[in-house]
Each structure stands twice: as structure tokens, then as C-alpha cells.
PDB file of C-alpha atoms in Angstrom:
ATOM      1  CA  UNK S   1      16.977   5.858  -8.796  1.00  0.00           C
ATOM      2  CA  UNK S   2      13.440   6.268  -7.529  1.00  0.00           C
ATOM      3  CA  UNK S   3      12.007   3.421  -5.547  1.00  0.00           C
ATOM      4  CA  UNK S   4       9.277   4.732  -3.891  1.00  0.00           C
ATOM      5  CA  UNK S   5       6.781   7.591  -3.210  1.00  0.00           C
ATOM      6  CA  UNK S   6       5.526   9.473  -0.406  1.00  0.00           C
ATOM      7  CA  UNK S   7       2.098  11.534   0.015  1.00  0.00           C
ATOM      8  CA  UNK S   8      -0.950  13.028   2.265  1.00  0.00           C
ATOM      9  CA  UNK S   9      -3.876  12.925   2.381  1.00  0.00           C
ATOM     10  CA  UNK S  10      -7.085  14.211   4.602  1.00  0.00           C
ATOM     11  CA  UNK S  11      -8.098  12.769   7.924  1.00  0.00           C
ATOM     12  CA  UNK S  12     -11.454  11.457   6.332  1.00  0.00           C
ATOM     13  CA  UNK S  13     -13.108   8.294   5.588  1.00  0.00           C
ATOM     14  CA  UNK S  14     -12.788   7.483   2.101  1.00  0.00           C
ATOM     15  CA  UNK S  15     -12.465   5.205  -0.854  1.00  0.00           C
ATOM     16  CA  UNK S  16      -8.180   4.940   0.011  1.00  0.00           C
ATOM     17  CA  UNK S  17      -7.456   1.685  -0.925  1.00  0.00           C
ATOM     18  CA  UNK S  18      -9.700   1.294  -3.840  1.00  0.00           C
ATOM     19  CA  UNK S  19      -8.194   4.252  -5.233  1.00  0.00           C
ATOM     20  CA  UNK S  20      -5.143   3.205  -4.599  1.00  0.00           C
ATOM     21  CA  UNK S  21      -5.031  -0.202  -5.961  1.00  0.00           C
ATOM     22  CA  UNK S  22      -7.269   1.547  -9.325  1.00  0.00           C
ATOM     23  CA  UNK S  23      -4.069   1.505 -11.486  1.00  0.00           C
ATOM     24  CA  UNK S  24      -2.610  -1.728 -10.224  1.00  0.00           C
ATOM     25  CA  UNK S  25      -3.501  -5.159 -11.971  1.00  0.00           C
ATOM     26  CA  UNK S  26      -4.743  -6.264  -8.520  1.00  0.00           C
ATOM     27  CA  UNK S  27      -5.478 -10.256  -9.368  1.00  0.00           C
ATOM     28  CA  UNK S  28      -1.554 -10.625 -10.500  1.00  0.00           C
ATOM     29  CA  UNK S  29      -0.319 -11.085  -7.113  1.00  0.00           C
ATOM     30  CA  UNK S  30      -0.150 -12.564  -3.725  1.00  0.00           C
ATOM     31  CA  UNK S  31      -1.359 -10.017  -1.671  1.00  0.00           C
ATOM     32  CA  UNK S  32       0.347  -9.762   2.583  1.00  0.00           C
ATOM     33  CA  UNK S  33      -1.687  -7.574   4.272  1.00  0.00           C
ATOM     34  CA  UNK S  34      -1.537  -6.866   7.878  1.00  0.00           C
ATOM     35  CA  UNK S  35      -4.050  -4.058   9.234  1.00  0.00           C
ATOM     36  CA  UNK S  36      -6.464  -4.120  11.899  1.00  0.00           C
ATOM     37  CA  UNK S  37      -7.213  -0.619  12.228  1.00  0.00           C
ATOM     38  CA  UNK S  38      -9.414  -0.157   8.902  1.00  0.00           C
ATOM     39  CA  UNK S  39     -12.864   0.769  10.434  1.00  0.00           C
ATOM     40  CA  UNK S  40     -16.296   1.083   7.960  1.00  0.00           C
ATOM     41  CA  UNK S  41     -19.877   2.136   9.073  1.00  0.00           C
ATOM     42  CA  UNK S  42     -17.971   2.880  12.814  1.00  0.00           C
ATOM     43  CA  UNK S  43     -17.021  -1.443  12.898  1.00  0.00           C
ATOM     44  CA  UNK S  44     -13.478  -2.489  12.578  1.00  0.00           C
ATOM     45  CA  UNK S  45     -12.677  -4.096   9.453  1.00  0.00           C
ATOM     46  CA  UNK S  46      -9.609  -6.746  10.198  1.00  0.00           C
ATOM     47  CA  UNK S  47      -8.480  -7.714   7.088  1.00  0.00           C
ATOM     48  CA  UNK S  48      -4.927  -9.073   7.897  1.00  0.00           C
ATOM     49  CA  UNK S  49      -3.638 -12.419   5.918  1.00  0.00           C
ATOM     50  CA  UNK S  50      -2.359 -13.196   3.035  1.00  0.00           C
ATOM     51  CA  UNK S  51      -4.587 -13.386   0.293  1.00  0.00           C
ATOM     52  CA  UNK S  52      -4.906 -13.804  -4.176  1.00  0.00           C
ATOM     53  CA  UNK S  53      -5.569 -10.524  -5.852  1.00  0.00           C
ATOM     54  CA  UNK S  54      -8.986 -11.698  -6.155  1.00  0.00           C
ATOM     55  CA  UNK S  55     -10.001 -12.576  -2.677  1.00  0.00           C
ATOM     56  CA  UNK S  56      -7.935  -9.265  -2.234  1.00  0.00           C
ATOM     57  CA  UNK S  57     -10.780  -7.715  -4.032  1.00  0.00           C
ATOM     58  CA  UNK S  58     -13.677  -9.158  -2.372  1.00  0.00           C
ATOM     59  CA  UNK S  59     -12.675  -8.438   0.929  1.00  0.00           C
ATOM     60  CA  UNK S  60     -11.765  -4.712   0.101  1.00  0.00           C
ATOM     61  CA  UNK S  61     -14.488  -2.604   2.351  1.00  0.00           C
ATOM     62  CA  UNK S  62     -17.189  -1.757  -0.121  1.00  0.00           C
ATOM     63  CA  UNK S  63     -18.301   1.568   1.422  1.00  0.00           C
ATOM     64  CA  UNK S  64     -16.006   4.274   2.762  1.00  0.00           C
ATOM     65  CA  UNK S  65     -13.892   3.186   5.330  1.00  0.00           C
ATOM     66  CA  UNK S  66     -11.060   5.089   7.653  1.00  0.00           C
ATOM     67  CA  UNK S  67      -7.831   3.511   7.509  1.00  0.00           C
ATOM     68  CA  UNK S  68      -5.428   4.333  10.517  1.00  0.00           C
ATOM     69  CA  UNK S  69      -2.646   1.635   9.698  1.00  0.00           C
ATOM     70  CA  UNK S  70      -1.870  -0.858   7.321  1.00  0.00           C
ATOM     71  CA  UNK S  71       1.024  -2.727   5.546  1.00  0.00           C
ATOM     72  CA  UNK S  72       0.539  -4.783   2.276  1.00  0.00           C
ATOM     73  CA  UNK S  73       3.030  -5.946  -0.049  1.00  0.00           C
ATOM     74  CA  UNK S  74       2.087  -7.392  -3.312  1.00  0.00           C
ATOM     75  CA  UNK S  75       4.133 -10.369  -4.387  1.00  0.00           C
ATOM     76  CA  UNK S  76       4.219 -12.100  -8.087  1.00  0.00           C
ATOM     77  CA  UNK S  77       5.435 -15.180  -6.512  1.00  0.00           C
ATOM     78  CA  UNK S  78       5.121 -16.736  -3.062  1.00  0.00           C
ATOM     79  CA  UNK S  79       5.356 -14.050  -0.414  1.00  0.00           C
ATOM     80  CA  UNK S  80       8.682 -14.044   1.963  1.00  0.00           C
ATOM     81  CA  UNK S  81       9.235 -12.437   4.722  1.00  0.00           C
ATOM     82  CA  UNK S  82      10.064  -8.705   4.455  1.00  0.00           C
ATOM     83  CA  UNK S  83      12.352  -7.096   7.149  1.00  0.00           C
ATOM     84  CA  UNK S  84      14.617  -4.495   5.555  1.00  0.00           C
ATOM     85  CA  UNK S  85      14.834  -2.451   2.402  1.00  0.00           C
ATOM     86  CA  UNK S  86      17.590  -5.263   0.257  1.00  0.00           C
ATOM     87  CA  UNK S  87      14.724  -7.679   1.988  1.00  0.00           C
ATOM     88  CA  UNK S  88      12.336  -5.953  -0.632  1.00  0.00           C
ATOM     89  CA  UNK S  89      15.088  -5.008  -3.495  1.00  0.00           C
ATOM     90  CA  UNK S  90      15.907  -8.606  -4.372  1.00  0.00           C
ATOM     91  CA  UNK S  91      13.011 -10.565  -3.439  1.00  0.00           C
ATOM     92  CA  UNK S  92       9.504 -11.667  -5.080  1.00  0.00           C
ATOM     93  CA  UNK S  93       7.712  -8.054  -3.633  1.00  0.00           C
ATOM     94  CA  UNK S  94       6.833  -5.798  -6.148  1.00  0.00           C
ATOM     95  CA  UNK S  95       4.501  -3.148  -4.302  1.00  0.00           C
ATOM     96  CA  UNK S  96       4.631  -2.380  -1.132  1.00  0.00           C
ATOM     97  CA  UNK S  97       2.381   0.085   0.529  1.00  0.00           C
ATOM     98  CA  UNK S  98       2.380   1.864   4.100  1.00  0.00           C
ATOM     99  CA  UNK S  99       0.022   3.491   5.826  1.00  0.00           C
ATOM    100  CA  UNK S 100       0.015   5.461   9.060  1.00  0.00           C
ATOM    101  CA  UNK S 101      -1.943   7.471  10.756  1.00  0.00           C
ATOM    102  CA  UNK S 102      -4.747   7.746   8.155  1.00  0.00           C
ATOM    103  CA  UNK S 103      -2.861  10.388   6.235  1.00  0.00           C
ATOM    104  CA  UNK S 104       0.876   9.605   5.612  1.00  0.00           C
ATOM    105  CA  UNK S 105       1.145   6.864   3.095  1.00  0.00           C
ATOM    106  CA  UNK S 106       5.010   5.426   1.503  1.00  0.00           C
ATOM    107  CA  UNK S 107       4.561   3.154  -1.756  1.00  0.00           C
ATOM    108  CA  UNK S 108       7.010   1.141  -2.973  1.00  0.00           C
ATOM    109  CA  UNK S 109       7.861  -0.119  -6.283  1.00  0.00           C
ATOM    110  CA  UNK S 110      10.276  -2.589  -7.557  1.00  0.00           C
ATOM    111  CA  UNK S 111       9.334  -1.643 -11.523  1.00  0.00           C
ATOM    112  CA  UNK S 112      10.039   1.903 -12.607  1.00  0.00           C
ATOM    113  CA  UNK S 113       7.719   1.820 -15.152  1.00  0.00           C
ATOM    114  CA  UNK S 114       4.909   0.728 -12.721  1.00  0.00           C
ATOM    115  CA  UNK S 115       6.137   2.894 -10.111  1.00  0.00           C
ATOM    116  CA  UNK S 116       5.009   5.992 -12.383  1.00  0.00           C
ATOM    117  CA  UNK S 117       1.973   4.804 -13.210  1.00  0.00           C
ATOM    118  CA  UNK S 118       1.298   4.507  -9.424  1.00  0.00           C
ATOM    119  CA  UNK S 119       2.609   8.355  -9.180  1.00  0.00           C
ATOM    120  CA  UNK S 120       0.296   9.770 -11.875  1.00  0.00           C
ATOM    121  CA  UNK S 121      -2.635   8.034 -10.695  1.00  0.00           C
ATOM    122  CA  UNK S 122      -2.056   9.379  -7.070  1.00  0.00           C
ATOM    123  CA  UNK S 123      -1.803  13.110  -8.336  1.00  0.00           C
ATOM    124  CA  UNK S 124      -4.575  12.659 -10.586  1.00  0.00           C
ATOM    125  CA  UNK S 125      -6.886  10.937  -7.968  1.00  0.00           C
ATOM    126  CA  UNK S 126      -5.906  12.338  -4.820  1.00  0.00           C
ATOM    127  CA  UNK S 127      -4.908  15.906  -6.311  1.00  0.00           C
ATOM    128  CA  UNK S 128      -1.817  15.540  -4.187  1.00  0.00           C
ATOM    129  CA  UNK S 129       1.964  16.436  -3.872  1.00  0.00           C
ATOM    130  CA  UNK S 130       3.845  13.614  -4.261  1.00  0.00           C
ATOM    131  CA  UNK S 131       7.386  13.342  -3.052  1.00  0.00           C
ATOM    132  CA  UNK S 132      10.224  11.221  -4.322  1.00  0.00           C
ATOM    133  CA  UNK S 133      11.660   8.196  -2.238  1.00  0.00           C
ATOM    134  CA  UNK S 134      15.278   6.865  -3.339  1.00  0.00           C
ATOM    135  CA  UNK S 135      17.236   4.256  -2.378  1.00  0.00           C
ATOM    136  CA  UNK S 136      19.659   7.204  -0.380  1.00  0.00           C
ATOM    137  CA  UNK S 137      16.999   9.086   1.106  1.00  0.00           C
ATOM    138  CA  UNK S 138      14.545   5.913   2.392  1.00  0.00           C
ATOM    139  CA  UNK S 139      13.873   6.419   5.845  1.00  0.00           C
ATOM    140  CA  UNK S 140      12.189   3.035   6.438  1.00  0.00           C
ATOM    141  CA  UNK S 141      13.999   0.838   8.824  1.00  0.00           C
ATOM    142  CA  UNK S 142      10.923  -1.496   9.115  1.00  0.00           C
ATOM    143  CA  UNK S 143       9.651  -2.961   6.343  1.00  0.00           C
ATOM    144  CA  UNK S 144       6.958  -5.103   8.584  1.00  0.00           C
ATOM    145  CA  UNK S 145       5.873  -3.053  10.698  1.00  0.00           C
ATOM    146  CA  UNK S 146       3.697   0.789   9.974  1.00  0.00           C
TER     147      UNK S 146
END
């Protein structure tokens, strides 16, 4: 069974997380972000905490921003602590997102359905490849750390 995704994208600064999150329902969860490598307008952008979908929103960098790392997980209840890949299978976490080194992102998804939404919007958005994560060939040992 698919749990997960895995794509590129260009060294640039862009619009990533807004078009990322474009296809999720942003304000139903408890978002647990930890980044402090986003940079806009050449300033770094910490926007690490834990946070409602809608103060999720409002902190989102506005212009185009260059994101070299960042974790967030998307809970529908109150967020737990994430260390390993049953951590994420069986709790409250329904998206979880990676990003390293600007260009090699992992998402996660708990809900098939929502997983494949999440797929087709990548492709369609980011005119990407997208490869297939299962629970057999996840390579993640960290699930807290990029």
C-alpha cells in the first residue's frame, strides 16, 4: 500500500509551500512545523511551532521564498510526538511533509484517498515525476528530523 510520495523540484525561490498545501483543507488541523531555513526577500523566515491551520496560513511567507529544510506534520487532533514510521501509522498525524535541500521533498499520507489528491496536484502544479513511497520501500528512519 502507498503511504507516501517522493519528488524534485528546481533550486529556485518559489511559491513551495503554498502550492503545496493548495489541495489540502489547511484550517482542519494542528499544524508542527519545525524549519528555520525558509529565507524570503534574502531574510530568514523562522517559522517553527506548532500552530492552527489558520495561523498556519497567516504566517505562510507571502512572496517567494527559498526553502532549504523543513518538517511539518499536520495533525486532526492534538499533535504527539513523531519518532518513527508506526509513530506516524497509528497516531493523530495525517500529513506529513519533508523537505531537504530545497529540492527533494517526501509527503506522507495516512488517507489514501487524500494521498492522491496530494499526487495529482503535485504533477499538475509542479509538472513533476512523482515516485511511489510504501510501507516496504520507506527509507525514513527519522520522522523528526529533515
Amino acid at each position: 500500500m502507498r503511504i507516501g510520495i517522493s519528488f524534485q523540484i528546481p533550486n529556485e525561490h518559489g511559491y513551495l509551500l503554498s502550492k503545496l498545501l493548495s489541495c489540502v483543507d489547511t484550517e482542519s488541523y494542528f499544524w508542527d512545523v519545525r524549519s528555520d531555513e525558509i529565507y524570503s526577500n534574502n531574510l530568514e523566515y523562522p517559522i517553527s511551532g506548532t500552530y492552527t491551520g489558520k495561523e498556519l496560513l497567516q504566517i505562510l511567507p507571502k512572496e517567494k521564498a527559498y526553502v532549504l529544510f523543513a518538517i511539518m506534520h499536520a495533525y486532526v487532533g492534538e499533535p504527539c510526538p513523531l519518532h518513527t514510521l508506526e509513530d506516524f501509522l497509528q497516531g493523530t498525524c495525517e500529513i506529513s511533509i519533508f523537505i531537504v535541500d530545497v529540492t527533494e521533498i517526501e509527503v506522507y499520507c495516512t488517507q489514501p484517498s487524500m494521498l492522491s489528491v496530494l499526487s495529482e496536484n503535485i504533477k499538475e502544479v509542479f509538472k513533476v515525476e512523482v515516485g511511489e513511497i510504501t510501507k516496504e520501500t520507506c527509507q525514513r528512519a527519522c520522522w523528526d528530523c529533515p
